[in-house]
Short mmCIF file of C-alpha atoms and ligand atoms in Angstrom, two decimals:
data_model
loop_
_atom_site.label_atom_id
_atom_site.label_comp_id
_atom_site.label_asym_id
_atom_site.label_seq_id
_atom_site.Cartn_x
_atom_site.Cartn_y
_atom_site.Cartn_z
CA UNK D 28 53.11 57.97 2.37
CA UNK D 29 52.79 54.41 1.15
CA UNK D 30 51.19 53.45 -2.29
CA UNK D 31 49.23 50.62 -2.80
CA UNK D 32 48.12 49.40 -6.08
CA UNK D 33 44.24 47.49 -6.09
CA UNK D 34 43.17 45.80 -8.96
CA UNK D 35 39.72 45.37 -9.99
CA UNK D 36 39.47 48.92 -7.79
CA UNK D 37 35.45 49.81 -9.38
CA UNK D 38 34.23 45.69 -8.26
CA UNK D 39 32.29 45.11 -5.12
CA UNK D 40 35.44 43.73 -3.25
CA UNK D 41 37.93 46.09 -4.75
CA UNK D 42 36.06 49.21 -4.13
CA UNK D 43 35.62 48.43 -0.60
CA UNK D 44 39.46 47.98 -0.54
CA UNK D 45 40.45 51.14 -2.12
CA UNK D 46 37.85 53.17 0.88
CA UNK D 47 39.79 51.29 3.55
CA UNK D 48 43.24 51.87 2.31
CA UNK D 49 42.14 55.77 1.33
CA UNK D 50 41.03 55.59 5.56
CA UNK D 51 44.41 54.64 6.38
CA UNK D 52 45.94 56.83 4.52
CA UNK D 53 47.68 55.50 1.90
CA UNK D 54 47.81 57.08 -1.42
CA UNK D 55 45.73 54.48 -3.96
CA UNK D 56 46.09 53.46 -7.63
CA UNK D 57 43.01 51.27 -8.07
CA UNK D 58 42.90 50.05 -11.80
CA UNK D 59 40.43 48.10 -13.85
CA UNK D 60 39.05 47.17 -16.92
CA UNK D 61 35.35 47.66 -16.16
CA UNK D 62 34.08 44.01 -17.73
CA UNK D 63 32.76 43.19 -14.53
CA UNK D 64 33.33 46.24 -12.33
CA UNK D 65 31.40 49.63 -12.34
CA UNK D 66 32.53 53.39 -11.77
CA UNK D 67 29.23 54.19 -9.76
CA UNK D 68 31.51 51.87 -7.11
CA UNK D 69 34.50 54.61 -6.87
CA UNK D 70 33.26 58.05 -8.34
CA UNK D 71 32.97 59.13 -4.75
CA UNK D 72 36.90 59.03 -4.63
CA UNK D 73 37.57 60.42 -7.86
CA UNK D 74 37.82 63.79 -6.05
CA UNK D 75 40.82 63.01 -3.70
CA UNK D 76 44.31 63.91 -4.64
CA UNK D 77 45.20 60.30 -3.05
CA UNK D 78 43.35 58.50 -5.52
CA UNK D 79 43.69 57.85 -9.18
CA UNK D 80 42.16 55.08 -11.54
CA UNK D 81 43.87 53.20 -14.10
CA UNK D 82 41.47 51.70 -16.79
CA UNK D 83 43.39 48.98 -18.04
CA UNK D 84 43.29 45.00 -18.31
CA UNK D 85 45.70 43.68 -16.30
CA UNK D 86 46.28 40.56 -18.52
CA UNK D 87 48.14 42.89 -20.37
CA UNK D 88 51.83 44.52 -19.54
CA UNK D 89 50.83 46.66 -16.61
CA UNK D 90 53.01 49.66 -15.83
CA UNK D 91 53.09 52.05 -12.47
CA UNK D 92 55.13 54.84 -12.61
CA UNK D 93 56.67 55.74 -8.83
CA UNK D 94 57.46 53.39 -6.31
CA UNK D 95 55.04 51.04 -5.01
CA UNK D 96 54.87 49.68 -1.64
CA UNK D 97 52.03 46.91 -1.98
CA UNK D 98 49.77 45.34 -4.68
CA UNK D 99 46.37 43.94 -4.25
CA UNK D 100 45.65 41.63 -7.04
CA UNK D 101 41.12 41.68 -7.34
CA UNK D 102 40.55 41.72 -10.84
CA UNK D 103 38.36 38.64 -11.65
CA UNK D 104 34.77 37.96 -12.54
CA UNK D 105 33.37 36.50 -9.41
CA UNK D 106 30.44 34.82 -9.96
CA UNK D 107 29.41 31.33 -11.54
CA UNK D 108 27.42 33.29 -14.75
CA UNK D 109 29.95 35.54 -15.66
CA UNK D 110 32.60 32.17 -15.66
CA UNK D 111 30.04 31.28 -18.46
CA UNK D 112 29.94 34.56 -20.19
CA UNK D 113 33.99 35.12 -20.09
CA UNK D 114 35.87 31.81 -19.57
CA UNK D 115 38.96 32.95 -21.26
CA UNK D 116 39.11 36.45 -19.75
CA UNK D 117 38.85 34.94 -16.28
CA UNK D 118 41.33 32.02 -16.83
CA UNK D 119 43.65 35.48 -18.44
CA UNK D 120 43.06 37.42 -15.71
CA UNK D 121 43.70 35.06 -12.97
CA UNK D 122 46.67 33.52 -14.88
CA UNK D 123 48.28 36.09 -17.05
CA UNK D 124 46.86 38.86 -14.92
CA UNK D 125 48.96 37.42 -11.80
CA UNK D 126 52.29 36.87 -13.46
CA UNK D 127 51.86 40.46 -15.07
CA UNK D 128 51.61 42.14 -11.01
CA UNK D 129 53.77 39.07 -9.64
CA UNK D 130 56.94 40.90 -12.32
CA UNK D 131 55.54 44.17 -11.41
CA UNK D 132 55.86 43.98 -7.51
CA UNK D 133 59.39 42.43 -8.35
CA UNK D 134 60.65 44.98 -10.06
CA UNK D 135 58.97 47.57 -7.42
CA UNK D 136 60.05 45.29 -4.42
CA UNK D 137 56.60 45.79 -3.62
CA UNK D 138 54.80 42.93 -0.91
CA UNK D 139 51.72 41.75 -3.28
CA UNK D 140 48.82 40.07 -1.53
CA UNK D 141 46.44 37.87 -4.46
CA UNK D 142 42.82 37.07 -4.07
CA UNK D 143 42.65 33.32 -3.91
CA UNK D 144 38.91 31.60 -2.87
CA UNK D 145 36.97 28.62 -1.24
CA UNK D 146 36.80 27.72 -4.55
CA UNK D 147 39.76 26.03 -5.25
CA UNK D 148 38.81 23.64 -2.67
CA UNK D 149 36.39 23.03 -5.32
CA UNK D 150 33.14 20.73 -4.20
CA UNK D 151 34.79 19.54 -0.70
CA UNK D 152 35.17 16.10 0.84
CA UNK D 153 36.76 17.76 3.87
CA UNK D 154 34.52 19.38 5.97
CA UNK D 155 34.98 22.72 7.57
CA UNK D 156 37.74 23.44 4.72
CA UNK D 157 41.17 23.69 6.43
CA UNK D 158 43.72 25.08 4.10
CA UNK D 159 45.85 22.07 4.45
CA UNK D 160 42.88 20.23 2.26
CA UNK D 161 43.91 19.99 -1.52
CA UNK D 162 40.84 19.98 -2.83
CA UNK D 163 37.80 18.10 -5.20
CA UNK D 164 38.13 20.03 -8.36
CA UNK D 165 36.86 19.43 -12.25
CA UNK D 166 39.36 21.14 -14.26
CA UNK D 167 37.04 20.74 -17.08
CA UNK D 168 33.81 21.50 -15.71
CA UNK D 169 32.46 25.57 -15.69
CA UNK D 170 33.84 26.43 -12.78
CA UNK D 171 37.23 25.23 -14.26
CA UNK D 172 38.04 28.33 -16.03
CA UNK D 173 37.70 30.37 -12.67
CA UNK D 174 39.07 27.07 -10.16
CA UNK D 175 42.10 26.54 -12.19
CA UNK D 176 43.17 29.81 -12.46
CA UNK D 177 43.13 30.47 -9.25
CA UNK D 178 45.01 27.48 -8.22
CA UNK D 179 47.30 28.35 -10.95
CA UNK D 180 47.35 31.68 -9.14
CA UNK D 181 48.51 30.01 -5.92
CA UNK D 182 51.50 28.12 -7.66
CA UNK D 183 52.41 30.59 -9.59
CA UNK D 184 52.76 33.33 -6.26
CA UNK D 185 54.58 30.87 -4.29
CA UNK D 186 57.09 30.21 -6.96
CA UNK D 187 57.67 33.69 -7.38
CA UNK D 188 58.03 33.64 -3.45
CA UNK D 189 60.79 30.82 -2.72
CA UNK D 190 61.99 31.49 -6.10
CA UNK D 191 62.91 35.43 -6.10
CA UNK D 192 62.30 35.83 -2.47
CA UNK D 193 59.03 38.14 -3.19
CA UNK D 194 56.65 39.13 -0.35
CA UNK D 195 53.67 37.62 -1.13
CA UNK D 196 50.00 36.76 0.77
CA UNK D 197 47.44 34.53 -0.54
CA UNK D 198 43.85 35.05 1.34
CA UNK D 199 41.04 32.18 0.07
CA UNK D 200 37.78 34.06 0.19
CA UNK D 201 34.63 32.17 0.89
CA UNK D 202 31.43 33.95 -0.16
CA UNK D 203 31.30 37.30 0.58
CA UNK D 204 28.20 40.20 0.49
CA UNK D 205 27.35 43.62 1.19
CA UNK D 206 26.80 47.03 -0.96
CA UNK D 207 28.01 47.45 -4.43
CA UNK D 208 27.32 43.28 -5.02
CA UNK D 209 26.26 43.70 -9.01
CA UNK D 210 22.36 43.27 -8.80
CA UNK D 211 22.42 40.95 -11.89
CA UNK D 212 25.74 39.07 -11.69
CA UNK D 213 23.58 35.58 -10.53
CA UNK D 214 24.83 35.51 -7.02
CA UNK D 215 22.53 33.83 -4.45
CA UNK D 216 21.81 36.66 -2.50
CA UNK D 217 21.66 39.36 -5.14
CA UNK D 218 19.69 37.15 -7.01
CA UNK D 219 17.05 36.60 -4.15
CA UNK D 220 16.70 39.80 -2.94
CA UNK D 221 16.69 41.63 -6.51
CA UNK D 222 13.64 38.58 -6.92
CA UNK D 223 11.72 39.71 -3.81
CA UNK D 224 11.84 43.45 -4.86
CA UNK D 225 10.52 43.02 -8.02
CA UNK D 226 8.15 40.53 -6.39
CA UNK D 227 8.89 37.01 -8.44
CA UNK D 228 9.71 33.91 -6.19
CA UNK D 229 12.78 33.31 -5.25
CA UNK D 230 14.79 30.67 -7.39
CA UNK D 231 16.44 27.74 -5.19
CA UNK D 232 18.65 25.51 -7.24
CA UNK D 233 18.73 22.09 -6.41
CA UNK D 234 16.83 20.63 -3.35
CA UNK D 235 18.43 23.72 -1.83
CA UNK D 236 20.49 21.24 0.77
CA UNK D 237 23.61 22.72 -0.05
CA UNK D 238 25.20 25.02 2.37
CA UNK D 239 26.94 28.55 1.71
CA UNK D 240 28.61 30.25 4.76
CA UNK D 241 28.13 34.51 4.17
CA UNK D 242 30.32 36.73 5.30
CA UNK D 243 29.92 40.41 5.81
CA UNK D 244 32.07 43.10 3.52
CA UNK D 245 33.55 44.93 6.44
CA UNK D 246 34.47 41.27 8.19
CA UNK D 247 36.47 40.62 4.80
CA UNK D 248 38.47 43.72 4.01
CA UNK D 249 39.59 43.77 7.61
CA UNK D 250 40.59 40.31 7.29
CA UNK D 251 42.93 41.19 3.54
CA UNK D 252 43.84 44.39 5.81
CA UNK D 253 45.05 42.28 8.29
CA UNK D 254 46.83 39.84 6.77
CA UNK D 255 48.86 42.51 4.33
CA UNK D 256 50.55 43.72 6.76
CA UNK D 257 51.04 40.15 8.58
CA UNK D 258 54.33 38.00 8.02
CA UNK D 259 52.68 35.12 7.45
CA UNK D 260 53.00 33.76 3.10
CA UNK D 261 50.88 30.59 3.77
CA UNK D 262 47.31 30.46 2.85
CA UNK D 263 44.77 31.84 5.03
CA UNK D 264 41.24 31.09 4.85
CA UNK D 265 38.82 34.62 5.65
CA UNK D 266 35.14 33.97 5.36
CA UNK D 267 32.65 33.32 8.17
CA UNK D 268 31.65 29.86 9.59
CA UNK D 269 28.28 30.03 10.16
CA UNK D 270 26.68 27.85 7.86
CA UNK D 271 23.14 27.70 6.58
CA UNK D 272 21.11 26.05 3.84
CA UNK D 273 20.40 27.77 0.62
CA UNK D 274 16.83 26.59 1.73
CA UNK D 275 17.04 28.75 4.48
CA UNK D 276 18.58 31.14 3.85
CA UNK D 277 15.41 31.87 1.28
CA UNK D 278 13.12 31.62 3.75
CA UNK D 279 15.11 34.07 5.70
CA UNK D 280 15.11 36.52 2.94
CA UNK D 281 11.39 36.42 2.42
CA UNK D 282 11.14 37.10 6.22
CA UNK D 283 13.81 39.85 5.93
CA UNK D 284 12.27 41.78 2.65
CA UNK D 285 8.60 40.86 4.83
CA UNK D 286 7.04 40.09 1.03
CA UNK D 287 5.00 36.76 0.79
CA UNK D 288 7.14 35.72 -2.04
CA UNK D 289 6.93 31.54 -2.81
CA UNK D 290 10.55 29.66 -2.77
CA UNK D 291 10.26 27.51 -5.96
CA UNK D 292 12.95 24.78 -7.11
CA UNK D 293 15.41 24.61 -10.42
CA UNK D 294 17.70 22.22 -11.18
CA UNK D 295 21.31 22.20 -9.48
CA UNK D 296 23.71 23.44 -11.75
CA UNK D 297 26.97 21.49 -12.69
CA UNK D 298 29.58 21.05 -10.13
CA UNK D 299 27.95 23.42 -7.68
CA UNK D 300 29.53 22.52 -4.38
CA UNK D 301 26.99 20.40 -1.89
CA UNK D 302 29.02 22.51 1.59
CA UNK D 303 31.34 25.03 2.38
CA UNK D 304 32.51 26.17 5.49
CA UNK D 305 35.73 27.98 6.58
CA UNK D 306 37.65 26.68 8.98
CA UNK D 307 39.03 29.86 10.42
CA UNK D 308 41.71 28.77 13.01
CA UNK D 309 44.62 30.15 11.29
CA UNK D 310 43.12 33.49 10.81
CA UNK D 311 42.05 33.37 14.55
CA UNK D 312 45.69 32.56 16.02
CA UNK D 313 47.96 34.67 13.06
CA UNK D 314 45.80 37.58 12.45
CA UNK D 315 43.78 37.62 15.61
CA UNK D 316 40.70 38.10 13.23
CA UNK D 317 37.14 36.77 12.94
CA UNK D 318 33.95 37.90 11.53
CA UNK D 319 32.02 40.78 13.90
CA UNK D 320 28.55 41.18 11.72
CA UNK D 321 26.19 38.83 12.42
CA UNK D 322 24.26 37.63 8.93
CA UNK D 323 21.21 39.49 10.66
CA UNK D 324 23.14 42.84 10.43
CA UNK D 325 24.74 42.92 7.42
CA UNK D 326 21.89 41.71 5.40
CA UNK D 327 19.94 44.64 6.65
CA UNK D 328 22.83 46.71 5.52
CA UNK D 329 22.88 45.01 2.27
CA UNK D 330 19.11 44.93 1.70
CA UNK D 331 18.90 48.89 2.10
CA UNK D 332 21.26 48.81 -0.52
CA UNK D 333 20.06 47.09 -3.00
CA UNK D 334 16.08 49.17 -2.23
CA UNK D 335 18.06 52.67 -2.69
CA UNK D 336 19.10 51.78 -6.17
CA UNK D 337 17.02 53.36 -9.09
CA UNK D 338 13.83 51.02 -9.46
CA UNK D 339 15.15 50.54 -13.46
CA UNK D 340 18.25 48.78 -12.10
CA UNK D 341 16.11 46.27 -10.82
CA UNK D 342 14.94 45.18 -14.50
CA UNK D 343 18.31 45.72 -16.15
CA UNK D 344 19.61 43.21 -18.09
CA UNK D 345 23.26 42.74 -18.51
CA UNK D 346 23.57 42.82 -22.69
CA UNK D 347 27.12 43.30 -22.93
CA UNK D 348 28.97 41.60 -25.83
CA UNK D 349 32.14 39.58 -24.74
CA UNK D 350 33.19 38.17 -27.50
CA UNK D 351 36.15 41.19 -27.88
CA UNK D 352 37.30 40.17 -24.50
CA UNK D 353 37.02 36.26 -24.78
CA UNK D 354 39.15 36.45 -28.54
CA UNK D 355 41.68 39.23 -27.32
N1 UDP H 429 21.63 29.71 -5.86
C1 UDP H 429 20.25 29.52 -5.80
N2 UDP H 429 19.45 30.40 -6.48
C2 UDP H 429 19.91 31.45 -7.21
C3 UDP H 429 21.32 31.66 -7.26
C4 UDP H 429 22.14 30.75 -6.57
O1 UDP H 429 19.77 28.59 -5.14
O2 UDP H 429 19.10 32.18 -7.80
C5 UDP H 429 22.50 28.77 -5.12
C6 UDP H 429 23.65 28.19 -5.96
O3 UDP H 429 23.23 27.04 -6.67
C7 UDP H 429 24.66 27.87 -4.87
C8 UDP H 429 24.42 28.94 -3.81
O4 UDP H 429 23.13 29.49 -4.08
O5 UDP H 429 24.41 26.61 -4.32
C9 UDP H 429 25.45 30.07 -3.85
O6 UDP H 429 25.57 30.51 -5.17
P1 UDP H 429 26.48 31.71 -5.62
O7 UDP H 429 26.36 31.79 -7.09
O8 UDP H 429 26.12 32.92 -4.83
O9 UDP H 429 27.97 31.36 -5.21
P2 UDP H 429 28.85 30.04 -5.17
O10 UDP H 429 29.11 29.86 -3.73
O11 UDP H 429 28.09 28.86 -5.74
O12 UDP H 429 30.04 30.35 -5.98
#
């Protein structure tokens, strides 16, 4: 039976990863340190003998007993508030966090596929984004923390590629949705639909010109799934391509969640990138992937999702003190 290691097992991408690699029967170590994440997103496996859950922070030594076949590297805060919240966990995380499962899969001979983003093409000049573009990125800016670690994350898997021959994949998400998004995390479309339940207009930023290209949960995990178990140790972008507004895409919530909620306008905030768009070619010829859900579909999905959840999780507010995690 192969073993596969998934951190940031209990966030919304993780958890999704662990179920899928649990279907294919591999036996799963998911592992996390729960800053971001959230057991409610795993308890369901907690009952199989091929699961178990590490709680631990992966900028720190991290140690597997056993042999390991693969390691998917998750853990990160993933959205532009918590960058705010925890720069210099996410910069650890991405950085530290890598080279820590980068020495691990070495000394395991395990393949290790990393979580890489649309974001390090930061706010892009180069339009679809192939991933032979280098990128428009403020290293300084608030995205920095989360931009440069990833790209630091990049650099520092291919060195550990040519350099001790490691098997290693790097997939570049673009924004992703579905069940188990966190309600409160500032997302677009958490943020819109948790507005139109509790019946407050929904907040566009900016003139609402800039584009965002969704793609469905199941799309993405079949995408990582894919390229895993791929030979290919380039880049490859997995999101899907069809673009819309921010604009409207509000107006197609308020049609979606039928309330008669107004779209109202705040200001832009920094460095928030005008387009994105995947260019998807690679991922079409090596993986023989694209997206299957149409944004119709999965936002149904994903709007029964966020309705089910108790009515107090809709007024939560996330008071968690960082400051342990930002210092240590
Ligand atoms: N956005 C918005 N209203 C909100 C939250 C986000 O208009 O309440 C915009 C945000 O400015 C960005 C887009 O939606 O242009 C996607 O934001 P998100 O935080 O989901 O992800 P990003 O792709 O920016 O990392």
């Amino acid at each position: 039976m192969k073993k596969i290691l998934i951190t940031g097992a209990a966030g919304f991408l993780g958890s999704h990863l662990c179920d899928r690699f649990i279907k294919e029967g591999y036996r799963v170590i998911g592992m996390d340190n729960l800053i971001t994440g959230d057991l409610k997103n795993i308890e369901h496996l907690f009952k199989l003998k091929n699961f178990e859950f590490y709680h631990h922070d992966v900028s720190k030594f991290v140690s597997v007993p056993g042999k390991l076949d693969y390691i998917l590297h998750f853990a990160s805060p993933a959205s532009p508030i918590d960058y705010l919240k925890i720069p210099i966990q996410t910069l650890k995380v991405g950085a530290l966090g890598t080279h820590n499962l980068l020495g691990l899969a070495k000394s395991k001979n395990a393949r290790i596929l990393i979580a890489s983003t649309s974001e390090i093409y930061g706010d892009p000049l180069v339009h679809p984004q192939t991933e032979e573009y280098y990128g428009n990125v403020n290293t300084i800016g608030p995205r920095g923390v989360y931009d440069e670690a990833k790209r630091f994350m990049e650099s520092i898997t291919m060195a550990y590629n040519r350099f001790h021959g490691l098997e290693t994949r790097i997939v570049r998400i673009f924004n992703t949705y579905g069940p188990r998004m966190r309600l409160n995390d500032g997302r677009v479309i958490p943020a819109f639909i948790g507005q139109a339940l509790r019946g407050e207009d929904l907040t566009v930023f900016g003139d609402g010109s800039q584009t965002r290209s969704f793609c469905y949960v199941d799309d993405q995990v079949e995408g990582i799934y894919r390229l895993l178990l791929s030979d290919y140790d380039m880049p490859v972008n997995i999101g899907n391509p069809h673009e819309i507004t921010i604009r409207d895409f509000a107006e197609e919530i308020v049609k979606l969640t039928g309330t008669d909620q107004k779209v109202i306008y705040k200001p832009l905030p920094k460095d928030d990138p005008m387009q994105r768009q995947p260019d998807i070619s690679k991922a079409k010829e090596i993986l023989g992937w694209e997206p299957q859900v149409s944004r119709e579909d999965g936002m149904k999905v994903t709007y029964e999702y966020f309705k089910s959840l108790p009515e107090d999780e809709l007024y939560k507010k996330e008071h968690k003190d960082f400051t342990e995690y930002n210092r240590s």
